Amino acid sequence: MFAIVIAQLGTYFTKQGSTMNRSITPTFQIPAASFQVFTGLTILASVLLYERALVPLARALTGHPSGITILQRIGTGLVLSMLTMAVAACVEGRRVRIARENGLLDDPKSVVPMAVWWLIPQYMLCGLSDVFTIVGLQELFYEQMPVGMRSIGAAAYITVTGVGSFLSSGLISIVQGISSRCGHEWLGDNINRGNVEYFYWVLAAMSAVNFCGYVCVAKRFVYKRIGHDQGGHSSEKVSY
């Protein structure tokens, strides 16, 4: 489910931006797709902040060597992905409302008088979600896999993103088919007449259900025994 949310970066997030005011000067507009740079910058900044500030603080509070457990890190990312879709839905609702107030619902090629900068929070939240979830998955597949299977584990988390893209396409087709049969397309060609915000809320709800399922599984997960530098071993039986 996390990967389905991330897949929206290159699809409907970009489509949202393409209809908004992207002008910096009278002669220059920011390409809508370039806003993904804010996700990348957020990832770079967050990794540094996480290691320098969050881990020491969490370590002092929890006593855990890593500050928080691997599963807690992944869970935090899943919550952030849910928040990403909620914020995106609110921004899209505002964009459609402004389009309606300016009589632009039937003119999808016109620029909606709403600054494209409104999209930055959802791009940044996507980056934060990525930092917690993807890095957490890397740690999980590396540390908790048998030594001989670590190369497979390294590839496994990458597979998550690819599968998410396919599932996103399938989910879009399902939502479009159901909404069409109900008489109003949510994801039609005219984004102003559609209800992309409803689709975002569906993703947020599905992310919430996914998180609940994740917590149920995480509570039953037992960490494998990891050797320490002193040569001893400890069993980390840590609940989520």
mmCIF file with all atom_site columns, N, CA and C in Angstrom, residues 19-61:
data_model
loop_
_atom_site.group_PDB
_atom_site.id
_atom_site.type_symbol
_atom_site.label_atom_id
_atom_site.label_alt_id
_atom_site.label_comp_id
_atom_site.label_asym_id
_atom_site.label_entity_id
_atom_site.label_seq_id
_atom_site.pdbx_PDB_ins_code
_atom_site.Cartn_x
_atom_site.Cartn_y
_atom_site.Cartn_z
_atom_site.occupancy
_atom_site.B_iso_or_equiv
_atom_site.pdbx_formal_charge
_atom_site.auth_seq_id
_atom_site.auth_comp_id
_atom_site.auth_asym_id
_atom_site.auth_atom_id
_atom_site.pdbx_PDB_model_num
ATOM 1   N N  . THR A 1 19 ? -2.071 21.911 -13.703 1.00 0.00 ? 19 THR A N  1
ATOM 2   C CA . THR A 1 19 ? -3.230 22.799 -13.856 1.00 0.00 ? 19 THR A CA 1
ATOM 3   C C  . THR A 1 19 ? -3.123 24.055 -12.998 1.00 0.00 ? 19 THR A C  1
ATOM 4   N N  . MET A 1 20 ? -2.074 24.150 -12.180 1.00 0.00 ? 20 MET A N  1
ATOM 5   C CA . MET A 1 20 ? -1.962 25.252 -11.229 1.00 0.00 ? 20 MET A CA 1
ATOM 6   C C  . MET A 1 20 ? -1.001 26.327 -11.726 1.00 0.00 ? 20 MET A C  1
ATOM 7   N N  . ASN A 1 21 ? -0.986 27.444 -11.045 1.00 0.00 ? 21 ASN A N  1
ATOM 8   C CA . ASN A 1 21 ? -0.119 28.565 -11.419 1.00 0.00 ? 21 ASN A CA 1
ATOM 9   C C  . ASN A 1 21 ? 1.325  28.234 -11.067 1.00 0.00 ? 21 ASN A C  1
ATOM 10  N N  . ARG A 1 22 ? 2.142  27.988 -12.106 1.00 0.00 ? 22 ARG A N  1
ATOM 11  C CA . ARG A 1 22 ? 3.528  27.588 -11.901 1.00 0.00 ? 22 ARG A CA 1
ATOM 12  C C  . ARG A 1 22 ? 4.516  28.679 -12.283 1.00 0.00 ? 22 ARG A C  1
ATOM 13  N N  . SER A 1 23 ? 4.025  29.886 -12.458 1.00 0.00 ? 23 SER A N  1
ATOM 14  C CA . SER A 1 23 ? 4.870  30.983 -12.938 1.00 0.00 ? 23 SER A CA 1
ATOM 15  C C  . SER A 1 23 ? 5.792  31.509 -11.842 1.00 0.00 ? 23 SER A C  1
ATOM 16  N N  . ILE A 1 24 ? 7.050  31.687 -12.201 1.00 0.00 ? 24 ILE A N  1
ATOM 17  C CA . ILE A 1 24 ? 8.010  32.359 -11.324 1.00 0.00 ? 24 ILE A CA 1
ATOM 18  C C  . ILE A 1 24 ? 8.252  33.769 -11.843 1.00 0.00 ? 24 ILE A C  1
ATOM 19  N N  . THR A 1 25 ? 8.392  33.876 -13.156 1.00 0.00 ? 25 THR A N  1
ATOM 20  C CA . THR A 1 25 ? 8.490  35.172 -13.835 1.00 0.00 ? 25 THR A CA 1
ATOM 21  C C  . THR A 1 25 ? 7.444  35.168 -14.949 1.00 0.00 ? 25 THR A C  1
ATOM 22  N N  . PRO A 1 26 ? 7.190  36.314 -15.561 1.00 0.00 ? 26 PRO A N  1
ATOM 23  C CA . PRO A 1 26 ? 6.212  36.350 -16.655 1.00 0.00 ? 26 PRO A CA 1
ATOM 24  C C  . PRO A 1 26 ? 6.553  35.421 -17.819 1.00 0.00 ? 26 PRO A C  1
ATOM 25  N N  . THR A 1 27 ? 7.813  35.005 -17.905 1.00 0.00 ? 27 THR A N  1
ATOM 26  C CA . THR A 1 27 ? 8.224  34.186 -19.051 1.00 0.00 ? 27 THR A CA 1
ATOM 27  C C  . THR A 1 27 ? 8.677  32.776 -18.667 1.00 0.00 ? 27 THR A C  1
ATOM 28  N N  . PHE A 1 28 ? 8.654  32.451 -17.386 1.00 0.00 ? 28 PHE A N  1
ATOM 29  C CA . PHE A 1 28 ? 9.151  31.132 -16.973 1.00 0.00 ? 28 PHE A CA 1
ATOM 30  C C  . PHE A 1 28 ? 8.176  30.451 -16.029 1.00 0.00 ? 28 PHE A C  1
ATOM 31  N N  . GLN A 1 29 ? 7.880  29.187 -16.352 1.00 0.00 ? 29 GLN A N  1
ATOM 32  C CA . GLN A 1 29 ? 7.036  28.357 -15.502 1.00 0.00 ? 29 GLN A CA 1
ATOM 33  C C  . GLN A 1 29 ? 7.812  27.121 -15.052 1.00 0.00 ? 29 GLN A C  1
ATOM 34  N N  . ILE A 1 30 ? 7.608  26.730 -13.811 1.00 0.00 ? 30 ILE A N  1
ATOM 35  C CA . ILE A 1 30 ? 8.249  25.521 -13.295 1.00 0.00 ? 30 ILE A CA 1
ATOM 36  C C  . ILE A 1 30 ? 7.550  24.299 -13.885 1.00 0.00 ? 30 ILE A C  1
ATOM 37  N N  . PRO A 1 31 ? 8.284  23.366 -14.481 1.00 0.00 ? 31 PRO A N  1
ATOM 38  C CA . PRO A 1 31 ? 7.643  22.131 -14.958 1.00 0.00 ? 31 PRO A CA 1
ATOM 39  C C  . PRO A 1 31 ? 7.001  21.389 -13.789 1.00 0.00 ? 31 PRO A C  1
ATOM 40  N N  . ALA A 1 32 ? 5.799  20.909 -13.988 1.00 0.00 ? 32 ALA A N  1
ATOM 41  C CA . ALA A 1 32 ? 5.074  20.240 -12.902 1.00 0.00 ? 32 ALA A CA 1
ATOM 42  C C  . ALA A 1 32 ? 5.833  19.021 -12.374 1.00 0.00 ? 32 ALA A C  1
ATOM 43  N N  . ALA A 1 33 ? 6.457  18.271 -13.276 1.00 0.00 ? 33 ALA A N  1
ATOM 44  C CA . ALA A 1 33 ? 7.161  17.055 -12.859 1.00 0.00 ? 33 ALA A CA 1
ATOM 45  C C  . ALA A 1 33 ? 8.390  17.351 -12.012 1.00 0.00 ? 33 ALA A C  1
ATOM 46  N N  . SER A 1 34 ? 8.936  18.571 -12.141 1.00 0.00 ? 34 SER A N  1
ATOM 47  C CA . SER A 1 34 ? 10.154 18.901 -11.402 1.00 0.00 ? 34 SER A CA 1
ATOM 48  C C  . SER A 1 34 ? 9.915  19.042 -9.907  1.00 0.00 ? 34 SER A C  1
ATOM 49  N N  . PHE A 1 35 ? 8.656  19.079 -9.491  1.00 0.00 ? 35 PHE A N  1
ATOM 50  C CA . PHE A 1 35 ? 8.375  19.222 -8.064  1.00 0.00 ? 35 PHE A CA 1
ATOM 51  C C  . PHE A 1 35 ? 8.776  17.981 -7.273  1.00 0.00 ? 35 PHE A C  1
ATOM 52  N N  . GLN A 1 36 ? 9.071  16.901 -7.976  1.00 0.00 ? 36 GLN A N  1
ATOM 53  C CA . GLN A 1 36 ? 9.556  15.710 -7.277  1.00 0.00 ? 36 GLN A CA 1
ATOM 54  C C  . GLN A 1 36 ? 10.910 15.960 -6.618  1.00 0.00 ? 36 GLN A C  1
ATOM 55  N N  . VAL A 1 37 ? 11.578 17.049 -7.013  1.00 0.00 ? 37 VAL A N  1
ATOM 56  C CA . VAL A 1 37 ? 12.858 17.378 -6.387  1.00 0.00 ? 37 VAL A CA 1
ATOM 57  C C  . VAL A 1 37 ? 12.677 17.670 -4.900  1.00 0.00 ? 37 VAL A C  1
ATOM 58  N N  . PHE A 1 38 ? 11.486 18.165 -4.525  1.00 0.00 ? 38 PHE A N  1
ATOM 59  C CA . PHE A 1 38 ? 11.245 18.441 -3.106  1.00 0.00 ? 38 PHE A CA 1
ATOM 60  C C  . PHE A 1 38 ? 11.204 17.147 -2.292  1.00 0.00 ? 38 PHE A C  1
ATOM 61  N N  . THR A 1 39 ? 10.768 16.074 -2.929  1.00 0.00 ? 39 THR A N  1
ATOM 62  C CA . THR A 1 39 ? 10.799 14.774 -2.256  1.00 0.00 ? 39 THR A CA 1
ATOM 63  C C  . THR A 1 39 ? 12.239 14.333 -2.031  1.00 0.00 ? 39 THR A C  1
ATOM 64  N N  . GLY A 1 40 ? 13.063 14.483 -3.066  1.00 0.00 ? 40 GLY A N  1
ATOM 65  C CA . GLY A 1 40 ? 14.468 14.110 -2.950  1.00 0.00 ? 40 GLY A CA 1
ATOM 66  C C  . GLY A 1 40 ? 15.213 14.937 -1.916  1.00 0.00 ? 40 GLY A C  1
ATOM 67  N N  . LEU A 1 41 ? 14.978 16.246 -1.924  1.00 0.00 ? 41 LEU A N  1
ATOM 68  C CA . LEU A 1 41 ? 15.640 17.123 -0.953  1.00 0.00 ? 41 LEU A CA 1
ATOM 69  C C  . LEU A 1 41 ? 15.205 16.794 0.472   1.00 0.00 ? 41 LEU A C  1
ATOM 70  N N  . THR A 1 42 ? 13.925 16.469 0.626   1.00 0.00 ? 42 THR A N  1
ATOM 71  C CA . THR A 1 42 ? 13.422 16.093 1.953   1.00 0.00 ? 42 THR A CA 1
ATOM 72  C C  . THR A 1 42 ? 14.087 14.818 2.443   1.00 0.00 ? 42 THR A C  1
ATOM 73  N N  . ILE A 1 43 ? 14.280 13.868 1.540   1.00 0.00 ? 43 ILE A N  1
ATOM 74  C CA . ILE A 1 43 ? 14.946 12.615 1.913   1.00 0.00 ? 43 ILE A CA 1
ATOM 75  C C  . ILE A 1 43 ? 16.375 12.887 2.381   1.00 0.00 ? 43 ILE A C  1
ATOM 76  N N  . LEU A 1 44 ? 17.104 13.702 1.617   1.00 0.00 ? 44 LEU A N  1
ATOM 77  C CA . LEU A 1 44 ? 18.490 14.007 1.979   1.00 0.00 ? 44 LEU A CA 1
ATOM 78  C C  . LEU A 1 44 ? 18.577 14.695 3.338   1.00 0.00 ? 44 LEU A C  1
ATOM 79  N N  . ALA A 1 45 ? 17.721 15.696 3.542   1.00 0.00 ? 45 ALA A N  1
ATOM 80  C CA . ALA A 1 45 ? 17.747 16.438 4.802   1.00 0.00 ? 45 ALA A CA 1
ATOM 81  C C  . ALA A 1 45 ? 17.289 15.568 5.970   1.00 0.00 ? 45 ALA A C  1
ATOM 82  N N  . SER A 1 46 ? 16.286 14.737 5.723   1.00 0.00 ? 46 SER A N  1
ATOM 83  C CA . SER A 1 46 ? 15.711 13.930 6.802   1.00 0.00 ? 46 SER A CA 1
ATOM 84  C C  . SER A 1 46 ? 16.661 12.838 7.273   1.00 0.00 ? 46 SER A C  1
ATOM 85  N N  . VAL A 1 47 ? 17.396 12.242 6.343   1.00 0.00 ? 47 VAL A N  1
ATOM 86  C CA . VAL A 1 47 ? 18.356 11.201 6.730   1.00 0.00 ? 47 VAL A CA 1
ATOM 87  C C  . VAL A 1 47 ? 19.401 11.783 7.675   1.00 0.00 ? 47 VAL A C  1
ATOM 88  N N  . LEU A 1 48 ? 19.905 12.970 7.332   1.00 0.00 ? 48 LEU A N  1
ATOM 89  C CA . LEU A 1 48 ? 20.899 13.628 8.182   1.00 0.00 ? 48 LEU A CA 1
ATOM 90  C C  . LEU A 1 48 ? 20.305 13.983 9.540   1.00 0.00 ? 48 LEU A C  1
ATOM 91  N N  . LEU A 1 49 ? 19.111 14.562 9.531   1.00 0.00 ? 49 LEU A N  1
ATOM 92  C CA . LEU A 1 49 ? 18.452 14.950 10.778  1.00 0.00 ? 49 LEU A CA 1
ATOM 93  C C  . LEU A 1 49 ? 18.123 13.728 11.630  1.00 0.00 ? 49 LEU A C  1
ATOM 94  N N  . TYR A 1 50 ? 17.729 12.658 10.969  1.00 0.00 ? 50 TYR A N  1
ATOM 95  C CA . TYR A 1 50 ? 17.377 11.429 11.688  1.00 0.00 ? 50 TYR A CA 1
ATOM 96  C C  . TYR A 1 50 ? 18.577 10.887 12.450  1.00 0.00 ? 50 TYR A C  1
ATOM 97  N N  . GLU A 1 51 ? 19.715 10.827 11.769  1.00 0.00 ? 51 GLU A N  1
ATOM 98  C CA . GLU A 1 51 ? 20.905 10.246 12.391  1.00 0.00 ? 51 GLU A CA 1
ATOM 99  C C  . GLU A 1 51 ? 21.508 11.163 13.452  1.00 0.00 ? 51 GLU A C  1
ATOM 100 N N  . ARG A 1 52 ? 21.461 12.478 13.199  1.00 0.00 ? 52 ARG A N  1
ATOM 101 C CA . ARG A 1 52 ? 22.123 13.415 14.108  1.00 0.00 ? 52 ARG A CA 1
ATOM 102 C C  . ARG A 1 52 ? 21.259 13.846 15.284  1.00 0.00 ? 52 ARG A C  1
ATOM 103 N N  . ALA A 1 53 ? 19.946 13.857 15.114  1.00 0.00 ? 53 ALA A N  1
ATOM 104 C CA . ALA A 1 53 ? 19.071 14.401 16.157  1.00 0.00 ? 53 ALA A CA 1
ATOM 105 C C  . ALA A 1 53 ? 18.060 13.391 16.689  1.00 0.00 ? 53 ALA A C  1
ATOM 106 N N  . LEU A 1 54 ? 17.306 12.762 15.783  1.00 0.00 ? 54 LEU A N  1
ATOM 107 C CA . LEU A 1 54 ? 16.214 11.902 16.230  1.00 0.00 ? 54 LEU A CA 1
ATOM 108 C C  . LEU A 1 54 ? 16.705 10.639 16.929  1.00 0.00 ? 54 LEU A C  1
ATOM 109 N N  . VAL A 1 55 ? 17.724 9.993  16.368  1.00 0.00 ? 55 VAL A N  1
ATOM 110 C CA . VAL A 1 55 ? 18.227 8.749  16.963  1.00 0.00 ? 55 VAL A CA 1
ATOM 111 C C  . VAL A 1 55 ? 18.781 8.976  18.372  1.00 0.00 ? 55 VAL A C  1
ATOM 112 N N  . PRO A 1 56 ? 19.650 9.986  18.586  1.00 0.00 ? 56 PRO A N  1
ATOM 113 C CA . PRO A 1 56 ? 20.131 10.220 19.957  1.00 0.00 ? 56 PRO A CA 1
ATOM 114 C C  . PRO A 1 56 ? 19.005 10.531 20.938  1.00 0.00 ? 56 PRO A C  1
ATOM 115 N N  . LEU A 1 57 ? 18.024 11.312 20.493  1.00 0.00 ? 57 LEU A N  1
ATOM 116 C CA . LEU A 1 57 ? 16.904 11.649 21.371  1.00 0.00 ? 57 LEU A CA 1
ATOM 117 C C  . LEU A 1 57 ? 16.076 10.410 21.699  1.00 0.00 ? 57 LEU A C  1
ATOM 118 N N  . ALA A 1 58 ? 15.759 9.634  20.661  1.00 0.00 ? 58 ALA A N  1
ATOM 119 C CA . ALA A 1 58 ? 14.971 8.420  20.874  1.00 0.00 ? 58 ALA A CA 1
ATOM 120 C C  . ALA A 1 58 ? 15.735 7.410  21.721  1.00 0.00 ? 58 ALA A C  1
ATOM 121 N N  . ARG A 1 59 ? 17.054 7.335  21.521  1.00 0.00 ? 59 ARG A N  1
ATOM 122 C CA . ARG A 1 59 ? 17.874 6.407  22.309  1.00 0.00 ? 59 ARG A CA 1
ATOM 123 C C  . ARG A 1 59 ? 17.834 6.773  23.793  1.00 0.00 ? 59 ARG A C  1
ATOM 124 N N  . ALA A 1 60 ? 17.860 8.075  24.064  1.00 0.00 ? 60 ALA A N  1
ATOM 125 C CA . ALA A 1 60 ? 17.806 8.529  25.454  1.00 0.00 ? 60 ALA A CA 1
ATOM 126 C C  . ALA A 1 60 ? 16.456 8.210  26.093  1.00 0.00 ? 60 ALA A C  1
ATOM 127 N N  . LEU A 1 61 ? 15.400 8.240  25.281  1.00 0.00 ? 61 LEU A N  1
ATOM 128 C CA . LEU A 1 61 ? 14.056 8.001  25.813  1.00 0.00 ? 61 LEU A CA 1
ATOM 129 C C  . LEU A 1 61 ? 13.721 6.519  25.931  1.00 0.00 ? 61 LEU A C  1
#
